[in-house]
C-alpha positions as protocol buffer text, in pm:
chain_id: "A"
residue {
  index: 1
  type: UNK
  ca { x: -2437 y: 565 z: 963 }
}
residue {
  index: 2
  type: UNK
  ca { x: -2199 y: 508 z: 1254 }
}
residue {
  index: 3
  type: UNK
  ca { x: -1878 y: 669 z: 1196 }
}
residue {
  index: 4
  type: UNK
  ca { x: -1672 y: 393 z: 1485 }
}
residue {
  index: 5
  type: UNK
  ca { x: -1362 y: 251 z: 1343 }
}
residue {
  index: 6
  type: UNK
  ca { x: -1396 y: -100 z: 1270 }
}
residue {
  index: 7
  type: UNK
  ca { x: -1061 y: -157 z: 1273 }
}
residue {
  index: 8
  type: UNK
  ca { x: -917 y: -441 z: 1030 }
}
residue {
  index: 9
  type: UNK
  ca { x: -809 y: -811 z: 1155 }
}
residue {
  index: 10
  type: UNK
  ca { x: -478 y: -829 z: 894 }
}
residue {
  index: 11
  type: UNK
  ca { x: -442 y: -1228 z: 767 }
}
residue {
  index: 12
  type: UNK
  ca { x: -88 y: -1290 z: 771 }
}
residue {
  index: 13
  type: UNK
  ca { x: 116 y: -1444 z: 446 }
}
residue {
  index: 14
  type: UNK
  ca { x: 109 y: -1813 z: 506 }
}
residue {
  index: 15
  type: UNK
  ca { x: 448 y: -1914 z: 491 }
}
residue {
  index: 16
  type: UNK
  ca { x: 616 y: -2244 z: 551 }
}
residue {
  index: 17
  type: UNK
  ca { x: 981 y: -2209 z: 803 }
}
residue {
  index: 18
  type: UNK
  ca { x: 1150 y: -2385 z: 501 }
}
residue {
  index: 19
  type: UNK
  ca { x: 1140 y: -2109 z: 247 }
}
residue {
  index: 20
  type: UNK
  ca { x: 1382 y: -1862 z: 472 }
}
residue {
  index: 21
  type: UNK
  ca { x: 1630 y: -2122 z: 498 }
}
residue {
  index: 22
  type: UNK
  ca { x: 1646 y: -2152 z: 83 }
}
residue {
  index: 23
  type: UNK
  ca { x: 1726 y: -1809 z: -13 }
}
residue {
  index: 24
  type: UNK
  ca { x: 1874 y: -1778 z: -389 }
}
residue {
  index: 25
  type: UNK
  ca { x: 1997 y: -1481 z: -525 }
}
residue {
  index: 26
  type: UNK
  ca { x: 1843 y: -1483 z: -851 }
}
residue {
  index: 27
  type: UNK
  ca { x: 1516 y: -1564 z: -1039 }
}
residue {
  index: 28
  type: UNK
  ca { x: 1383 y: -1611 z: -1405 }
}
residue {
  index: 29
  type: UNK
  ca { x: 1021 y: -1500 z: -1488 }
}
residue {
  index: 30
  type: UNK
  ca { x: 854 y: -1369 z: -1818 }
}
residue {
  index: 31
  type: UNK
  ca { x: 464 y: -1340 z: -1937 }
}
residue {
  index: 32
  type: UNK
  ca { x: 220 y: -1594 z: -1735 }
}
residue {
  index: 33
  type: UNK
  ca { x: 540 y: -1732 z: -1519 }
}
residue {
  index: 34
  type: UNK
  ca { x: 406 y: -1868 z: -1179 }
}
residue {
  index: 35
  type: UNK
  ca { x: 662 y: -1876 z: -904 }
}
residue {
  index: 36
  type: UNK
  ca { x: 548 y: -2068 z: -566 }
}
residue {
  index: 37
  type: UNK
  ca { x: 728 y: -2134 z: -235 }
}
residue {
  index: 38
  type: UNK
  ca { x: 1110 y: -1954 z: -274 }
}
residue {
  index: 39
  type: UNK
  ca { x: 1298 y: -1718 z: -119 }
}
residue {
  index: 40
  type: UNK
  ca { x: 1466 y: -1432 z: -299 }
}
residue {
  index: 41
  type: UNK
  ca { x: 1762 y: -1205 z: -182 }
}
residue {
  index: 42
  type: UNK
  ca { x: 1988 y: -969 z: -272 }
}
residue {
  index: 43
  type: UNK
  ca { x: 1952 y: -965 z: -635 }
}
residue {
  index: 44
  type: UNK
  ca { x: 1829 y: -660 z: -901 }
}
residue {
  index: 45
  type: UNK
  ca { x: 1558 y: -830 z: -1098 }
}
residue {
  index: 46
  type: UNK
  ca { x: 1725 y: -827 z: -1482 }
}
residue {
  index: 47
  type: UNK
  ca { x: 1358 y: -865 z: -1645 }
}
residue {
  index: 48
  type: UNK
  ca { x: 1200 y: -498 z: -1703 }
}
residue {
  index: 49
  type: UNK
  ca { x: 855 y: -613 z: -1852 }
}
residue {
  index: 50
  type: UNK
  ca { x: 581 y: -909 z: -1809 }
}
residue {
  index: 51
  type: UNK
  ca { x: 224 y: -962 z: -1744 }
}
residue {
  index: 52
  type: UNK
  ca { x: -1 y: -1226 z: -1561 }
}
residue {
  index: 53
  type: UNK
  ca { x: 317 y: -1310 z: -1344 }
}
residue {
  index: 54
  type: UNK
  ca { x: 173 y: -1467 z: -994 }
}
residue {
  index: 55
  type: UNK
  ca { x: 363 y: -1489 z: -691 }
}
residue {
  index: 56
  type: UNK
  ca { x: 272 y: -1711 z: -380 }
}
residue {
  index: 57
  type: UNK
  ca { x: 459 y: -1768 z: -121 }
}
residue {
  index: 58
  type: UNK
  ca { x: 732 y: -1626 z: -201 }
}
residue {
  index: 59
  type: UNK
  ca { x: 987 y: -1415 z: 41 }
}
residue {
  index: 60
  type: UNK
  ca { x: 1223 y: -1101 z: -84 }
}
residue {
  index: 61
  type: UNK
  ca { x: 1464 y: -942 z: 108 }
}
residue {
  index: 62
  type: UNK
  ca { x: 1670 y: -656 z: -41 }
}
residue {
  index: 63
  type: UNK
  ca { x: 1577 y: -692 z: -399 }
}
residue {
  index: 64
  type: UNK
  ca { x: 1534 y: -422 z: -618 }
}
residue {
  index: 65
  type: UNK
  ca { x: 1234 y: -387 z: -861 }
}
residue {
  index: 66
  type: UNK
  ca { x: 1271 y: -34 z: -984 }
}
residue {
  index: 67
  type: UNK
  ca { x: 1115 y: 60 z: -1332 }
}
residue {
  index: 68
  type: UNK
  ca { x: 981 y: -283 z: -1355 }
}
residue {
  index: 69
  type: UNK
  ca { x: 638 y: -279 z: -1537 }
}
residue {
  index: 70
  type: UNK
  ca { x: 395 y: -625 z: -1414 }
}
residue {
  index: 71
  type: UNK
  ca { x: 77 y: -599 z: -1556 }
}
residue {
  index: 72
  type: UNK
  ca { x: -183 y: -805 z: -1376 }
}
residue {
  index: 73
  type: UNK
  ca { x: 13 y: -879 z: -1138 }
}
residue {
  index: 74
  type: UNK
  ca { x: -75 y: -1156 z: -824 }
}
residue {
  index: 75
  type: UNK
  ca { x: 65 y: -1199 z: -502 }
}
residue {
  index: 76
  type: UNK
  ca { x: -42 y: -1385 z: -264 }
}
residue {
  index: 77
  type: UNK
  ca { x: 144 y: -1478 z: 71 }
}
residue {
  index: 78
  type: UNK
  ca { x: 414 y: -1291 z: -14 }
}
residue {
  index: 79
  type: UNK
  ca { x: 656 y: -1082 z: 212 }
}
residue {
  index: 80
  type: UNK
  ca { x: 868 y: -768 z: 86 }
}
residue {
  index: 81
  type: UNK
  ca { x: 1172 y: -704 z: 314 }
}
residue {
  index: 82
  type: UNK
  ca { x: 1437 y: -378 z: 243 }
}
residue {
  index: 83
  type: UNK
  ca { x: 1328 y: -396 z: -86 }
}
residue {
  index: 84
  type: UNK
  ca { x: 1346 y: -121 z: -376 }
}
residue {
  index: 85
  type: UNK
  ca { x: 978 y: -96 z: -571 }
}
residue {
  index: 86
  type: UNK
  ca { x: 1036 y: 300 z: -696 }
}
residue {
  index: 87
  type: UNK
  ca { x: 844 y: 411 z: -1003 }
}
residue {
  index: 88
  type: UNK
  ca { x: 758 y: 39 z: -1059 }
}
residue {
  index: 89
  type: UNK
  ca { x: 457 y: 6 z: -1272 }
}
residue {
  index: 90
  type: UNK
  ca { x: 146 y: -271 z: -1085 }
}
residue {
  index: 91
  type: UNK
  ca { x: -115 y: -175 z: -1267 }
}
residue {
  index: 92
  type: UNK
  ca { x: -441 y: -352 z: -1175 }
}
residue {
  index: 93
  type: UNK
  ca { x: -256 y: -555 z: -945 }
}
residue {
  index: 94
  type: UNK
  ca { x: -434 y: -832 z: -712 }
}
residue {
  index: 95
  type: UNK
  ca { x: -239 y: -841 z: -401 }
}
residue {
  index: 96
  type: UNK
  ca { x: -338 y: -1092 z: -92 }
}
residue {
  index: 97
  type: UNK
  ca { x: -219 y: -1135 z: 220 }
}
residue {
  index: 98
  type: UNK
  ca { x: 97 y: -974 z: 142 }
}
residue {
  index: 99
  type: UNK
  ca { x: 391 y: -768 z: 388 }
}
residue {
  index: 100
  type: UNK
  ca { x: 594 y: -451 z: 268 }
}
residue {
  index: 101
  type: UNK
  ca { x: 836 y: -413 z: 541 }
}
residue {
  index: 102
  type: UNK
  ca { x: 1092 y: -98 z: 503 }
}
residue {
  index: 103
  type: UNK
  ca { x: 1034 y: -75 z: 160 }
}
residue {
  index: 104
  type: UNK
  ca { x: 1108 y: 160 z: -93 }
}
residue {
  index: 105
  type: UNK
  ca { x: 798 y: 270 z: -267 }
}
residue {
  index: 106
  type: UNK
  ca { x: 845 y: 591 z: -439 }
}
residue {
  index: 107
  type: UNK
  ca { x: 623 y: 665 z: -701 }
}
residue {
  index: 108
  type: UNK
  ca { x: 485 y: 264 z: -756 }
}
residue {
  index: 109
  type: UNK
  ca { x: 160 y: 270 z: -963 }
}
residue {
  index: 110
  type: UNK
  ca { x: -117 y: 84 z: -799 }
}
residue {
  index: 111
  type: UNK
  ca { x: -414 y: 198 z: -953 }
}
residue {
  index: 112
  type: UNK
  ca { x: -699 y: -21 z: -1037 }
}
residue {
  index: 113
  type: UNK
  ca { x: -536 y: -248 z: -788 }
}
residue {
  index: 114
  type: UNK
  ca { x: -752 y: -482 z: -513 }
}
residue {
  index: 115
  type: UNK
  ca { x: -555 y: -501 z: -186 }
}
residue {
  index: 116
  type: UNK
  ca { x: -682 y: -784 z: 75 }
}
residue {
  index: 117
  type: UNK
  ca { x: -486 y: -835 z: 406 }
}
residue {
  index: 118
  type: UNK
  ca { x: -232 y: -617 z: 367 }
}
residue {
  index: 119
  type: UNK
  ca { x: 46 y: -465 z: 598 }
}
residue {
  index: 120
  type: UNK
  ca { x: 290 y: -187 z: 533 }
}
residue {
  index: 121
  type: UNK
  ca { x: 549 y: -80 z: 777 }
}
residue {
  index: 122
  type: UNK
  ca { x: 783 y: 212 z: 781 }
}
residue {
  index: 123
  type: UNK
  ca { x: 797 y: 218 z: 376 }
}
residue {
  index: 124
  type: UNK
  ca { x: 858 y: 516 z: 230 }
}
residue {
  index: 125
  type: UNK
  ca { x: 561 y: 599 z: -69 }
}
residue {
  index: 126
  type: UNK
  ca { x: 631 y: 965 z: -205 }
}
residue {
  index: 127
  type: UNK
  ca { x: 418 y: 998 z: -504 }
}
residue {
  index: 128
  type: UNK
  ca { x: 265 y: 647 z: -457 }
}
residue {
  index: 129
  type: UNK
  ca { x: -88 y: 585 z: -715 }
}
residue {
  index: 130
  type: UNK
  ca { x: -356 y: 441 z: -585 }
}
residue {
  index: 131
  type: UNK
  ca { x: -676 y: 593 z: -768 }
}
residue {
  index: 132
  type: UNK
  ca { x: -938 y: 385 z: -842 }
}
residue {
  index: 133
  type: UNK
  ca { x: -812 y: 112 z: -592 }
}
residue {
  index: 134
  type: UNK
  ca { x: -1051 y: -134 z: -335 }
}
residue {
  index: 135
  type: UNK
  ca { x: -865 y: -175 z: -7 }
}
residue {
  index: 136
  type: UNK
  ca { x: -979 y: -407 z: 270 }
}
residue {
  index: 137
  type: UNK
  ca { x: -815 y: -525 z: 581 }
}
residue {
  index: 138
  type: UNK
  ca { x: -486 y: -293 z: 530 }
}
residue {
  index: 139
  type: UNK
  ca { x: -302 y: -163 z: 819 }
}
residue {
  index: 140
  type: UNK
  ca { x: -23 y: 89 z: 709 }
}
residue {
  index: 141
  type: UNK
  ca { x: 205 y: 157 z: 1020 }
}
residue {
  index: 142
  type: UNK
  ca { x: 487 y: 455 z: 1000 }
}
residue {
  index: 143
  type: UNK
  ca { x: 507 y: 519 z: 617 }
}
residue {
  index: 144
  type: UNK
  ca { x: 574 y: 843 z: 415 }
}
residue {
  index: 145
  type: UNK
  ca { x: 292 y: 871 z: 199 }
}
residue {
  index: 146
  type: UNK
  ca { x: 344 y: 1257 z: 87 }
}
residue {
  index: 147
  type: UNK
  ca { x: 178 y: 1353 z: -249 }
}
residue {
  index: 148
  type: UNK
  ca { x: 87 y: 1043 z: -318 }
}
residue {
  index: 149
  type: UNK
  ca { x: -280 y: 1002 z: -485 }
}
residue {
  index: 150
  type: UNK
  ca { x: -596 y: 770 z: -349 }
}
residue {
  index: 151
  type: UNK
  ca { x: -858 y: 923 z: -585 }
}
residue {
  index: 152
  type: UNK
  ca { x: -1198 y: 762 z: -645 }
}
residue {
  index: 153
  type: UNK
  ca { x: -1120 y: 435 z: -439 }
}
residue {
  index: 154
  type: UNK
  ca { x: -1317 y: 204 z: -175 }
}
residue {
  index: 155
  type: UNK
  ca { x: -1149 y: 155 z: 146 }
}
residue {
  index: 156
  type: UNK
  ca { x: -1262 y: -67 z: 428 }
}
residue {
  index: 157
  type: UNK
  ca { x: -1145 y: -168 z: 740 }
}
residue {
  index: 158
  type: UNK
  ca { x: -815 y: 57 z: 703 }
}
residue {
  index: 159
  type: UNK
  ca { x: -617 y: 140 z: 957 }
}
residue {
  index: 160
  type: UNK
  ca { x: -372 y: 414 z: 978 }
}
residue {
  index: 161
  type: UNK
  ca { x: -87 y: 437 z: 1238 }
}
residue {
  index: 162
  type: UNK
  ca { x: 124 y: 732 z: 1233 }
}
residue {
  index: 163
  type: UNK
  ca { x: 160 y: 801 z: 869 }
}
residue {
  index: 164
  type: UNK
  ca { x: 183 y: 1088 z: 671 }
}
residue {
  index: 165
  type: UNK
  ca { x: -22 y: 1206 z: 373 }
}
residue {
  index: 166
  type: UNK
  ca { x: 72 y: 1569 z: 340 }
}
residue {
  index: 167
  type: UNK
  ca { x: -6 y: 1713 z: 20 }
}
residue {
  index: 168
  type: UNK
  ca { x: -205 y: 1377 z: -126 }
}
residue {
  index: 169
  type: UNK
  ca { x: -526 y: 1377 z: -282 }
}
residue {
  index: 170
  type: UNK
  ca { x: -796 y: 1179 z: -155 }
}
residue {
  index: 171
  type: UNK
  ca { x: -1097 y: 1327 z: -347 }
}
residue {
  index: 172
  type: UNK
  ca { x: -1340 y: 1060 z: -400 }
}
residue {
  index: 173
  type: UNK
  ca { x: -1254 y: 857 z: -146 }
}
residue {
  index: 174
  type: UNK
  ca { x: -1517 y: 808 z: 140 }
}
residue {
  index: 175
  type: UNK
  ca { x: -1310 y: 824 z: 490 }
}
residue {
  index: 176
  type: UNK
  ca { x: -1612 y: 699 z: 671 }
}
residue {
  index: 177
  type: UNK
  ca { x: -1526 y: 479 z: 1004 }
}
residue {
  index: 178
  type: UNK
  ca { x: -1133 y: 558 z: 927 }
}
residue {
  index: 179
  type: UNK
  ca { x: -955 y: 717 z: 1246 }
}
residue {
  index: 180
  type: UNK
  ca { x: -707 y: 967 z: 1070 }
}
residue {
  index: 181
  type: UNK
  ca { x: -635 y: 1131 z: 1410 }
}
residue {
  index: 182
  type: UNK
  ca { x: -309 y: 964 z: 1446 }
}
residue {
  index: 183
  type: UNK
  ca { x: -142 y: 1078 z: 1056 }
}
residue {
  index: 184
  type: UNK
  ca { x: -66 y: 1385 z: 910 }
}
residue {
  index: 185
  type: UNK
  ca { x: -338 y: 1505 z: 632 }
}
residue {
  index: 186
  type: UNK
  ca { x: -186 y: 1896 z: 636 }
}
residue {
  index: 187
  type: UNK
  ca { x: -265 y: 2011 z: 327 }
}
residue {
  index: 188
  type: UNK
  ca { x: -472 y: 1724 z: 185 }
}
residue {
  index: 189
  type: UNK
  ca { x: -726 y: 1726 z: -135 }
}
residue {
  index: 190
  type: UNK
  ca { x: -1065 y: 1603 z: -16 }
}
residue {
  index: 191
  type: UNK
  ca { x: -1386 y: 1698 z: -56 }
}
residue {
  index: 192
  type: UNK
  ca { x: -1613 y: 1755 z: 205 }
}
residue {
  index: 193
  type: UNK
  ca { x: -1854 y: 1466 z: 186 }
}
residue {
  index: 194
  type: UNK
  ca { x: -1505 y: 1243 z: 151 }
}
residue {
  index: 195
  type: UNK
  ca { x: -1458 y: 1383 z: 496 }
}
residue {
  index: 196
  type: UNK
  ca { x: -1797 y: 1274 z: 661 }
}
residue {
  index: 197
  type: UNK
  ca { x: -1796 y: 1029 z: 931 }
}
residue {
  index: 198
  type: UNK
  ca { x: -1411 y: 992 z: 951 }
}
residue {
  index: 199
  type: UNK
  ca { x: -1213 y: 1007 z: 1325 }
}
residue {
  index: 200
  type: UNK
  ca { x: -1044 y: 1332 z: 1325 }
}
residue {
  index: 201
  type: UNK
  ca { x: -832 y: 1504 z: 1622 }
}
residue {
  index: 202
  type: UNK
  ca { x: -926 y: 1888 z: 1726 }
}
residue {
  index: 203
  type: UNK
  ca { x: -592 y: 2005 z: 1556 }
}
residue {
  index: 204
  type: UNK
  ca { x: -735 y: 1854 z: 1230 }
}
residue {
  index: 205
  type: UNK
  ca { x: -1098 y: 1981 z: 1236 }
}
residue {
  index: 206
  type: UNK
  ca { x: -938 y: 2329 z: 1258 }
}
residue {
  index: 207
  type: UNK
  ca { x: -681 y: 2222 z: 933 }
}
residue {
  index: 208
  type: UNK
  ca { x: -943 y: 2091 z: 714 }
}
residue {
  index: 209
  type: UNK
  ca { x: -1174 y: 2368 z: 820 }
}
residue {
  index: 210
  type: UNK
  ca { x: -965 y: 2615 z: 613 }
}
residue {
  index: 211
  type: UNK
  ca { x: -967 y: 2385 z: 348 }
}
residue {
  index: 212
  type: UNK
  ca { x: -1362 y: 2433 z: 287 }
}
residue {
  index: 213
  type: UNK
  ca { x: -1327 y: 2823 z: 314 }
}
residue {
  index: 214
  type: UNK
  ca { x: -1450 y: 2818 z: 700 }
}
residue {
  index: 215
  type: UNK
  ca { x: -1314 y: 3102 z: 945 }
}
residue {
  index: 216
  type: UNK
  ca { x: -1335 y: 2933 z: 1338 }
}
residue {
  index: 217
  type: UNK
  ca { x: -1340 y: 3266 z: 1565 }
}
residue {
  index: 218
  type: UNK
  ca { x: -1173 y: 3202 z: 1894 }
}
C-alpha cells in the first residue's frame, strides 16, 4: 500500500451570480419541502423539526440553525456563511458540493452522513459527530475540531490544513494516505492499525508513541 497523500480536487457549489443579489430574510420549509436557487440571510430559522428537506443551490449568510433536528437531510450546491449550526441534529445527512465558511458547528450530529466535495474553513466544531460517516474530496482548512468524534468511518481524499483534533476519537478510522503533519492530534483516540500509512511529523511519532505504551530512549 502506498501511504502518499492523494490529495482531494474539491468541486465547488455551482451557483448562478443571481442568487446573491436576491437575499430574503426568511424561509418556510416542513417534511419533504425542496428549496432550489435562493439566498437566505440574517434570519433564525422558526421551524425546529423536518425530514427529507433538500437544499440546492441555495446561499446562507448569518443564519442560525441551532437545535434544529433535519433528518435525511440533502444539500447540494449549497454555501454556509457566519452561520450558527450548534447542537443541530443531520443525522444521515447527504451533503454535495457544499461550503461551511466561519461557521459555528459546536456539537452538530453528522453521523451516518456521506460528505462529497466538501470545504470547511475556519469553523469552529467542538464536540462535532461524525461516526460512521464516508468522506470524499473534503478539505477542512483552520477549524477547531477538539473532542469531536470520527469513529468507524471511511475517509478518502481528505485533506487537513491546520486544524485541531485534540482530545477526538478516531478509532476505526483508517488514516491511510492522510498527511496529519500539519493539525494537532495531542491526545487523540486511535488505534494503532488506524494509524498505519498516515503522514505524520517527528513531533507526532513521539506523541502517539506514548499513546501505544512505547518508551523512545534518547
Amino acid at each position: 500500500m502506498s501511504n502518499k497523500q492523494v490529495l482531494p480536487k474539491v468541486i465547488k457549489p455551482k451557483l448562478t451570480k443571481e442568487i446573491a443579489k436576491k437575499c430574503m430574510n426568511g424561509i418556510d420549509f416542513e417534511d419533504e419541502s425542496v428549496i432550489k436557487n435562493a439566498c437566505i440571510s440574517n434570519y433564525t430559522i422558526q421551524i425546529r423539526k423536518a425530514s427529507k428537506v433538500t437544499f440546492e443551490g441555495v446561499i446562507f449568510q448569518k443564519v442560525d440553525f441551532k437545535g434544529i433536528i433535519l433528518d435525511s437531510l440533502e444539500l447540494t450546491d449549497v454555501i454556509f456563511e457566519n452561520c450558527d449550526l450548534s447542537n443541530a441534529s443531520l443525522i444521515g445527512a447527504i451533503i454535495h458540493r457544499t461550503e461551511f465558511i466561519d461557521c459555528k458547528l459546536m456539537g452538530v450530529n453528522l453521523n451516518d452522513a456521506t460528505l462529497q466535495n466538501v470545504y470547511m474553513s475556519n469553523c469552529n466544531g467542538k464536540f462535532l459527530l461524525m461516526n460512521y460517516i464516508h468522506m470524499k474530496n473534503v478539505i477542512l482548512s483552520d477549524c477547531i475540531l477538539e473532542n469531536s468524534n470520527l469513529q468507524h468511518s471511511k475517509i478518502d481524499k481528505v485533506e487537513l490544513k491546520k486544524c485541531n483534533f485534540r482530545l477526538s476519537q478516531m478509532s476505526g478510522t483508517s488514516l491511510l494516505g492522510i498527511d496529519l503533519s500539519d493539525s494537532n492530534f495531542e491526545g487523540v483516540g486511535v488505534r494503532p492499525e488506524d494509524l498505519r500509512g498516515a503522514i505524520i511529523s517527528p513531533m507526532q511519532a513521539v506523541e502517539f508513541s506514548k499513546l501505544f505504551g512505547l518508551i523512545i530512549k534518547g
